[in-house]
Every structure is written in C-alpha cells, then in structure tokens.
Coordinates of C-alpha atoms and ligand atoms in Angstrom, one line a residue:
M22 CA 0.0 0.0 0.0
S23 CA 2.7 2.5 1.0
S24 CA 5.2 1.1 -1.4
S25 CA 6.4 4.6 -2.5
L26 CA 6.9 5.8 1.1
N27 CA 10.6 6.4 1.6
P28 CA 11.3 7.1 5.3
K29 CA 15.1 7.2 4.6
R30 CA 14.4 10.2 2.4
T31 CA 12.8 12.0 5.3
V32 CA 16.0 11.4 7.4
A33 CA 18.2 12.7 4.6
E34 CA 16.0 15.8 4.2
L35 CA 16.2 16.5 7.9
K36 CA 20.0 16.4 7.6
E37 CA 19.9 18.7 4.6
L38 CA 17.7 21.2 6.5
R39 CA 20.1 21.0 9.5
A40 CA 23.1 21.8 7.3
L41 CA 21.2 24.7 5.7
T42 CA 19.7 26.3 8.8
G43 CA 21.8 25.2 11.7
D44 CA 25.3 26.0 13.0
E45 CA 27.6 24.7 15.6
N46 CA 25.1 25.7 18.3
G47 CA 22.1 24.0 16.8
A48 CA 19.0 25.0 14.7
Q49 CA 18.5 28.7 14.1
R50 CA 15.1 28.8 12.4
V51 CA 13.5 31.4 14.7
A52 CA 10.2 32.5 13.4
F53 CA 10.0 35.6 11.2
T54 CA 13.8 35.7 10.7
E55 CA 15.8 35.3 7.5
T56 CA 16.8 31.8 8.4
W57 CA 13.2 30.8 9.0
L58 CA 12.2 32.2 5.6
K59 CA 15.1 30.3 4.0
A60 CA 13.8 27.1 5.6
R61 CA 10.3 27.7 4.3
G62 CA 11.7 28.5 0.8
W63 CA 13.6 25.2 1.0
L64 CA 10.4 23.4 2.0
R65 CA 8.6 24.7 -1.1
Q66 CA 11.4 23.4 -3.2
K67 CA 10.9 19.9 -1.7
V68 CA 7.3 19.6 -3.0
V69 CA 7.9 20.9 -6.5
G70 CA 6.5 18.3 -8.8
L71 CA 3.5 17.5 -6.6
P72 CA 0.2 19.0 -7.8
L73 CA -0.3 21.0 -4.5
E74 CA -2.0 24.3 -4.0
I75 CA 0.2 26.3 -1.7
H76 CA -0.7 29.4 0.1
E77 CA -0.1 31.4 3.2
D78 CA -3.0 32.2 5.4
A79 CA -3.7 35.4 7.3
A80 CA -1.6 34.3 10.2
G81 CA 1.4 33.3 8.1
N82 CA 0.8 29.5 8.3
T83 CA 1.7 27.8 5.0
W84 CA -0.9 25.3 3.7
F85 CA 0.0 22.6 1.1
T86 CA -3.2 21.1 -0.3
L87 CA -3.6 18.0 -2.3
R88 CA -7.2 18.1 -3.5
G89 CA -9.2 14.9 -3.2
E90 CA -12.6 13.7 -4.5
S91 CA -14.1 15.1 -1.3
E92 CA -13.5 18.5 0.2
K93 CA -13.4 16.9 3.6
A94 CA -9.8 17.2 4.7
L95 CA -7.2 15.3 6.6
L96 CA -4.8 17.8 8.1
I97 CA -1.2 17.0 9.0
G98 CA 0.8 19.7 10.9
G99 CA 4.2 20.7 12.1
H100 CA 6.4 23.8 12.4
M101 CA 9.5 24.8 10.6
D102 CA 10.5 27.4 13.3
S103 CA 12.9 26.5 16.1
V104 CA 14.1 28.0 19.3
P105 CA 17.5 29.7 19.0
N106 CA 20.2 26.9 19.4
G107 CA 17.5 24.4 19.0
G108 CA 17.4 20.7 18.0
W109 CA 17.3 19.3 14.5
L110 CA 14.0 17.5 14.9
D111 CA 11.6 19.6 16.9
G112 CA 8.8 20.7 14.6
C113 CA 10.4 20.0 11.2
L114 CA 10.3 16.2 11.6
N115 CA 6.5 16.5 11.6
V116 CA 6.5 18.7 8.5
L117 CA 8.9 16.5 6.5
A118 CA 7.1 13.3 7.5
G119 CA 4.0 15.1 6.2
V120 CA 5.7 15.8 2.9
E121 CA 6.7 12.1 2.5
I122 CA 3.1 11.1 3.2
L123 CA 1.8 13.6 0.6
R124 CA 4.2 12.0 -1.9
R125 CA 2.9 8.5 -1.1
I126 CA -0.7 9.5 -1.3
H127 CA -0.2 11.3 -4.5
A128 CA 1.5 8.3 -6.1
Q129 CA -1.0 5.8 -4.7
F130 CA -4.1 7.7 -5.9
H131 CA -2.6 9.2 -9.0
G132 CA -2.9 12.7 -7.7
K133 CA -6.6 12.4 -6.6
P134 CA -7.1 10.8 -3.2
P135 CA -10.6 10.1 -1.9
V136 CA -10.4 13.0 0.6
T137 CA -8.4 16.2 0.5
V138 CA -5.0 16.0 2.3
R139 CA -3.5 19.2 3.7
L140 CA -0.1 19.8 5.3
V141 CA 0.3 22.9 7.4
D142 CA 3.5 24.5 8.6
W143 CA 2.4 26.6 11.5
A144 CA 4.0 30.0 12.0
D145 CA 5.9 30.7 15.2
E146 CA 5.0 27.6 17.3
E147 CA 7.9 28.2 19.7
G148 CA 7.3 31.8 20.6
A149 CA 11.0 32.2 21.0
R150 CA 11.2 35.8 20.0
F151 CA 8.0 37.3 21.6
G152 CA 7.5 34.8 24.4
K153 CA 4.2 33.6 23.2
S154 CA 4.0 30.0 21.9
L155 CA 1.5 28.7 19.3
F156 CA 1.0 32.0 17.5
G157 CA -0.1 30.7 14.1
S158 CA -2.2 27.8 15.5
S159 CA -3.9 29.9 18.2
A160 CA -4.8 32.6 15.6
C161 CA -6.3 29.8 13.5
S162 CA -8.2 28.3 16.4
G163 CA -9.4 31.7 17.5
N164 CA -7.9 31.5 21.0
L165 CA -5.2 34.1 20.4
D166 CA -5.7 37.0 22.8
M167 CA -5.3 40.0 20.5
N168 CA -4.9 42.6 23.2
E169 CA -2.1 40.6 24.8
A170 CA -0.4 39.8 21.5
R171 CA -0.6 43.4 20.2
V172 CA 1.8 44.7 22.8
L173 CA 4.3 41.9 22.8
V174 CA 7.9 43.2 22.2
D175 CA 11.1 41.4 21.3
K176 CA 14.5 42.0 22.9
G177 CA 15.3 44.6 20.3
G178 CA 12.1 46.6 21.2
I179 CA 10.2 45.5 18.0
K180 CA 6.5 44.9 18.5
L181 CA 4.9 41.8 17.2
P182 CA 2.6 43.6 14.8
D183 CA 5.6 45.3 13.2
A184 CA 7.6 42.1 12.9
L185 CA 4.6 40.5 11.2
K186 CA 4.2 43.5 8.8
N187 CA 7.8 42.9 7.8
V188 CA 6.9 39.4 6.5
G189 CA 3.7 40.6 4.9
I190 CA 1.2 39.7 7.7
D191 CA -1.5 42.2 8.9
F192 CA -1.8 41.6 12.7
E193 CA -5.4 42.8 12.9
R194 CA -6.5 40.1 10.4
V195 CA -4.6 37.0 11.7
K196 CA -7.8 35.3 13.0
D197 CA -9.1 35.2 9.4
S198 CA -6.9 32.1 9.2
G199 CA -9.6 30.2 11.1
A200 CA -11.3 29.8 7.7
E201 CA -8.7 27.1 6.9
L202 CA -10.4 24.7 9.4
K203 CA -13.7 24.8 7.5
N204 CA -13.5 21.3 6.0
A205 CA -11.1 19.8 8.5
A206 CA -12.2 16.2 9.5
A207 CA -9.1 15.3 11.5
Y208 CA -5.7 16.7 12.5
L209 CA -2.6 14.6 13.0
E210 CA 0.8 15.6 14.3
L211 CA 3.9 13.7 14.8
H212 CA 6.5 15.0 17.3
I213 CA 9.6 14.0 19.2
E214 CA 8.6 13.2 22.7
Q215 CA 11.0 15.8 24.3
G216 CA 10.9 13.8 27.5
P217 CA 12.2 10.4 28.8
V218 CA 9.0 8.3 29.1
L219 CA 9.4 6.2 25.9
L220 CA 13.2 6.0 26.4
D221 CA 12.7 4.6 29.9
L222 CA 10.2 2.1 28.5
D223 CA 12.5 1.2 25.7
L224 CA 9.7 1.8 23.2
P225 CA 10.2 3.8 19.9
L226 CA 6.6 5.2 19.5
G227 CA 3.6 6.3 21.6
A228 CA 0.1 7.5 21.1
V229 CA -0.6 10.8 22.8
L230 CA -3.7 11.1 24.9
G231 CA -3.8 14.9 24.9
T232 CA -1.9 17.9 26.4
F233 CA -1.9 18.6 30.1
G234 CA -4.0 21.3 31.6
V235 CA -1.9 23.7 33.8
E236 CA -2.5 25.6 37.0
R237 CA 0.2 28.0 37.9
H238 CA 0.1 29.9 41.2
A239 CA 2.2 32.0 43.6
I240 CA 1.8 31.0 47.2
T241 CA 3.0 33.4 49.9
F242 CA 3.3 32.5 53.6
H243 CA 3.3 35.5 56.0
G244 CA 5.1 35.1 59.4
Q245 CA 7.3 37.4 61.5
A246 CA 10.9 38.4 61.3
A247 CA 12.7 37.7 64.5
H248 CA 16.3 37.5 65.8
S249 CA 17.9 34.1 65.0
G250 CA 19.6 34.1 68.4
S251 CA 17.1 35.4 70.8
T252 CA 13.9 33.8 69.5
P253 CA 13.2 30.3 71.0
M254 CA 12.1 27.7 68.5
N255 CA 8.6 27.4 69.9
R256 CA 8.0 31.2 69.6
R257 CA 8.8 31.5 65.9
K258 CA 6.4 32.4 63.0
D259 CA 8.7 30.9 60.3
A260 CA 7.2 31.5 56.9
F261 CA 9.8 29.2 55.3
L262 CA 8.9 26.2 57.5
A263 CA 5.4 26.0 56.0
A264 CA 6.7 26.4 52.5
A265 CA 9.3 23.7 53.1
R266 CA 6.6 21.3 54.5
L267 CA 4.5 21.9 51.4
S268 CA 7.3 20.7 49.2
P269 CA 7.2 16.9 50.0
E270 CA 3.4 17.3 50.2
V271 CA 3.1 18.3 46.5
Y272 CA 5.0 15.1 45.6
R273 CA 2.4 13.1 47.5
I274 CA -0.4 15.1 45.8
A275 CA 1.2 14.3 42.4
E276 CA 1.5 10.7 43.2
R277 CA -2.1 10.3 44.4
S278 CA -3.3 12.0 41.2
G279 CA -2.2 9.2 38.9
N280 CA -0.4 10.9 36.1
G281 CA -0.2 14.5 37.3
V282 CA 3.0 16.5 38.0
C283 CA 3.6 19.3 40.5
T284 CA 6.6 21.6 40.6
I285 CA 7.7 24.2 43.1
G286 CA 9.9 26.2 40.8
S287 CA 10.9 29.2 42.8
C288 CA 11.3 30.3 46.4
T289 CA 12.1 33.8 47.6
T290 CA 12.3 34.9 51.2
K291 CA 12.2 38.1 53.2
P292 CA 14.2 39.5 54.8
G293 CA 16.5 36.9 53.4
I294 CA 19.4 37.4 55.8
V295 CA 21.3 34.8 57.7
T296 CA 20.4 36.2 61.2
S297 CA 16.6 36.4 60.8
V298 CA 13.6 34.0 60.9
I299 CA 11.8 34.3 57.6
E300 CA 9.0 36.8 57.6
E301 CA 7.7 36.2 54.1
C302 CA 8.2 33.2 51.8
R303 CA 6.8 33.2 48.3
I304 CA 6.9 30.0 46.2
T305 CA 5.5 29.2 42.8
L306 CA 3.5 26.0 42.1
D307 CA 3.0 24.6 38.7
Q308 CA 0.5 21.7 38.5
R309 CA -0.4 19.7 35.4
H310 CA -2.8 16.9 34.6
L311 CA -4.6 15.5 31.6
D312 CA -7.9 15.2 33.5
V313 CA -9.8 18.4 34.4
A314 CA -11.2 17.0 37.6
A315 CA -7.9 15.5 38.7
L316 CA -6.2 18.8 38.1
A317 CA -8.9 20.6 40.1
K318 CA -8.4 18.1 42.9
M319 CA -4.6 18.5 42.9
L320 CA -5.1 22.3 43.2
H321 CA -7.6 21.9 46.0
E322 CA -5.3 19.5 48.0
A323 CA -2.3 21.9 47.6
R324 CA -4.5 24.8 48.9
A325 CA -5.8 22.8 51.8
A326 CA -2.3 21.6 52.8
S327 CA -0.9 25.1 52.6
E328 CA -3.7 26.3 55.0
I329 CA -3.0 23.5 57.5
F330 CA 0.8 24.2 57.5
A331 CA 0.1 27.9 57.8
Q332 CA -2.2 27.3 60.8
E333 CA 0.2 25.0 62.5
G334 CA 3.0 27.5 62.1
N335 CA 0.9 30.5 63.3
L336 CA 1.1 32.0 59.8
S337 CA -1.2 33.3 57.2
V338 CA -1.1 32.2 53.5
S339 CA -2.3 33.9 50.3
W340 CA -2.6 32.5 46.8
E341 CA -2.4 34.3 43.5
R342 CA -3.1 32.6 40.1
L343 CA -0.4 33.3 37.6
W344 CA -1.7 31.3 34.6
Q345 CA -4.0 28.4 33.7
I346 CA -4.9 26.4 30.7
A347 CA -7.5 23.6 30.4
P348 CA -6.4 20.1 29.4
R349 CA -6.9 19.3 25.8
P350 CA -7.8 15.6 25.5
F351 CA -7.4 14.1 22.0
N352 CA -10.0 12.2 20.1
D353 CA -10.6 8.6 21.4
E354 CA -11.1 7.0 18.0
L355 CA -8.0 8.7 16.6
I356 CA -6.0 7.6 19.7
N357 CA -7.1 4.0 19.0
L358 CA -6.1 4.3 15.3
C359 CA -2.7 5.8 16.3
D360 CA -2.2 2.9 18.8
E361 CA -3.0 0.4 16.0
A362 CA -0.7 2.0 13.5
I363 CA 2.2 1.9 16.1
R364 CA 1.5 -1.7 16.9
E365 CA 1.5 -2.7 13.2
T366 CA 4.8 -0.9 12.8
C367 CA 6.8 -1.9 15.8
G368 CA 4.8 -4.4 17.8
K369 CA 4.2 -2.5 21.0
S370 CA 2.6 0.8 21.7
H371 CA 2.2 3.0 24.8
R372 CA -0.3 5.8 25.6
L373 CA 1.0 8.9 27.2
P374 CA 0.0 12.5 27.9
S375 CA 2.0 15.4 26.6
G376 CA 3.5 17.7 29.2
P377 CA 4.5 20.4 26.6
L378 CA 1.8 22.2 24.6
H379 CA 1.7 21.7 20.9
D380 CA -0.1 23.2 17.9
A381 CA -2.3 20.1 18.1
A382 CA -3.7 21.4 21.4
E383 CA -5.0 24.5 19.6
V384 CA -6.5 22.5 16.7
A385 CA -8.2 20.2 19.3
A386 CA -9.6 23.3 21.1
A387 CA -11.1 24.4 17.8
G388 CA -13.1 21.2 17.8
V389 CA -11.3 19.3 15.1
P390 CA -10.7 15.6 16.1
T391 CA -7.0 15.4 16.8
V392 CA -4.3 13.0 17.8
M393 CA -0.5 13.1 18.1
M394 CA 2.2 10.4 17.8
F395 CA 5.4 10.7 19.7
V396 CA 8.7 9.2 18.8
Q397 CA 11.4 8.5 21.5
S398 CA 13.9 11.2 22.3
L399 CA 17.4 10.2 23.2
H400 CA 18.6 11.7 26.4
G401 CA 14.9 12.7 26.9
I402 CA 15.9 16.2 26.0
S403 CA 14.9 18.9 23.5
H404 CA 15.3 22.7 22.8
N405 CA 19.0 21.9 22.8
K406 CA 21.5 21.0 20.1
I407 CA 21.9 17.6 21.7
E408 CA 18.3 16.8 20.9
D409 CA 18.4 13.5 19.0
T410 CA 16.5 10.4 18.0
K411 CA 17.9 7.1 16.6
E412 CA 17.7 7.0 12.8
E413 CA 15.9 3.7 12.9
H414 CA 13.2 5.2 15.1
L415 CA 12.9 8.2 12.8
E416 CA 12.3 5.9 9.9
M417 CA 9.8 3.9 12.0
C418 CA 7.9 7.0 13.0
V419 CA 7.4 8.0 9.4
T420 CA 6.1 4.5 8.5
A421 CA 3.7 4.5 11.5
F422 CA 2.6 8.0 10.9
D423 CA 1.8 7.2 7.3
K424 CA -0.2 4.1 8.4
L425 CA -2.1 6.4 10.8
A426 CA -2.8 8.9 7.9
E427 CA -4.1 6.0 5.8
K428 CA -6.4 4.7 8.5
V429 CA -7.8 8.2 9.2
M430 CA -8.3 8.9 5.5
T431 CA -10.3 5.6 5.3
S432 CA -12.3 6.5 8.3
I433 CA -13.1 10.0 7.0
F434 CA -14.1 8.5 3.7
K435 CA -16.5 6.1 5.4
T436 CA -18.4 8.9 7.0
L437 CA -19.0 10.7 3.7
Ligands
ZN5 ZN1 7.7 21.4 18.5

C-alpha cells in the first residue's frame, strides 16, 4: 500500500535542513527571521512536482493542499520554526514526514485521493522571539488573545505587529486564518517526545492522549521576622517552614493524582538574611494533569495543605493565580487508530499524555478531532542542540505516521 513511502528520504532531508539552517550551536530557524524564511523556501522546493495548492493564510501559516474527491480534509501539521540553538527534529520532523506522506498518497491515488489532504506549517510555534507560543495555530483556532499579543515586544524593542508586517502579515487580520479549518475532518501531528518516558520504557513510539492542563500559582506565607539568636524555636512564626513542609506534600499530591506532575519552581524569602527568621516566603507552584477533575483536585489539595501548614505555624497564607490552561484531550477514535498504527509498525505501543503544549492542542480546542504520535527522544531532551532520536526510530515513526494517515483517511471516507 505504502510502497512509495521512503522514510530514509525524510531522514536525509532532515539532515539537509540541518546543514542549511543550523550552525555549531544548533538549529537557528527562529520565526520571522531570514533563516526561517530560508527554511520555508527550501520546504517549497521539496514539493515541486507534486500537484499541490500552496498558500499562506492570514496568520502566516503555510498550507499545502492535495485536492481529493471530497472537500473533507485530513490535516497534518508541524512547524519549521525552532528556538535559538534548538534541536534538529523539533517541529520539522512533523512537516517532513507530512511531505513524505503527501508523496505517497499522490503516487498511490494518481494525484486524486478520496479525501483532501493538507499539510500545514504553523507560524511561530515556539514563541522564541516574543515569548508567546503557538502563535499561528492559536490565531487559526481563534484562541489568540489579540490585546495581549498586540503589545508583545522582542528583545530589540520591536513589536509583534511590526515584525509581522515585515513578513507581509497584517496583525489585525490574523484570525481570518480560522477559515482554513472549515472542512477539517481530522488533524494529525507527529512529534519527538522531548521527554524520557518512551526512552525509559525502551519503546520507539507512543500514542498521545492529549496535552496537560496547567494551574500555575504563587503562594505566599506570611510570618514574622525575629532575631535568630534570641527567639526560642517554639516562639517563631517561620514562613519558610510552612513552604518547606509543602514541598514533599506536593510530591504526595502528584503521586495520588495518577499521572499528574507538580513543581515548586521558585522560592524567595524576606528579609533573606542569615540572622533572621523568615517573615515572608513566596513559592510558585505549577500543576499539570490531563484530566480536568484530577487537576482541580490537585489544586484543592495543595491549597488545603498550605492552610494546614500555615495554621500549624501561626502564619497566614495567600494564593495568586499566575496562569492556567485547560487540558486538551485528544479524540478517542484517533488515539485507537494511532495505537493500532504503532503496533502494526513496531509491535508495541504506549499511551502517554503530553507535558508540553503543541499546535495540536489549539486544533483540538477548535473542535477538530485530533491526535499526536510521539517518537522516542534520546537523552529525553529537547530545545537543545543535543536533541536526537535514533535514525531507525525516525524511519519507524514516518512509517507508523503514514499508516495512521491512511487509517484516518479511510475513516473520513466512510463517513462521507
Ligand atoms: Zn515542536
């Protein structure tokens, strides 16, 4: 069926892209820069010869469309942009696997598949320059906060709308890109895992259940500064003590939650001198879970624990929400098909949630049935030049992802 699929070609193209847009410090395809434009120009060269309609939408996402018998479309997505000094696979693996699948489908159906197949290269997934991830896909999904985005400034003082204007994008119209999702029947995204789960299980591929919801809070304990020599231990109102007791408690909360994670990522103290009991201790807590109720429970438990520790220490505690995002569970039927495609390719699959956000989360939020496939990351690391995946796993992921595309195309066709 997929006799013309050539996963080795994908690996070769990834190396070609690395040579063209990377240096000794890693990938340099930061969105809206010259190198990014060069990578995108190179990508267009790669599909010359395929009968694709190619256009950029209002948010700068590039769409490669292979028209089928039906307008109903299977979407495959990725991003050519990288962080500065990034890895050679993050984002572009997805796009180049998509190119290979377009070639296979074109050959198999003589240019006219039963359903339309579209590859999208999202603009500025990483948010490396303006600190806002998922720009192109959130514009497309309609979730982009225009007032927040309008005033984003890069290190050089350039505003996002001006940077966009420079590459021919009118900021005020970016949400017009939502029209692209009109006939979308399913969205698929392949990605390196960027974590150690598949590596630790010694499995090449996994089916992604969705992206974690996040609750991010600052917690401040308020006590009393007192002399470290003259204040007996039983008379202290030590704000740090309560924060410290919360630390192992959040590990227990995460453990009880099943697959959730909790991180106390920062701790600042006042007065912060060696000779005083701590008067004020501010910590940040980041909690993530795939299940909305479990996430709410983790938050509730952390809050309750903080109040108990505050009370026991004669302190008060206050909470401030810094950021939150809902979990984005993927489509059950597509998760099953992804699992099946993986098992057919390498015998064993694993289902796992995604800690990082991806463009797929935005497409899922827009109501398009979505799934992602992960391929193992060596060292479990990404956003770093040492990011890597075994070549045999790269080839395997292209094969499995192609099988998934075929299965989804068939299932879309059945519903016509
Ligand atoms: Zn990525």
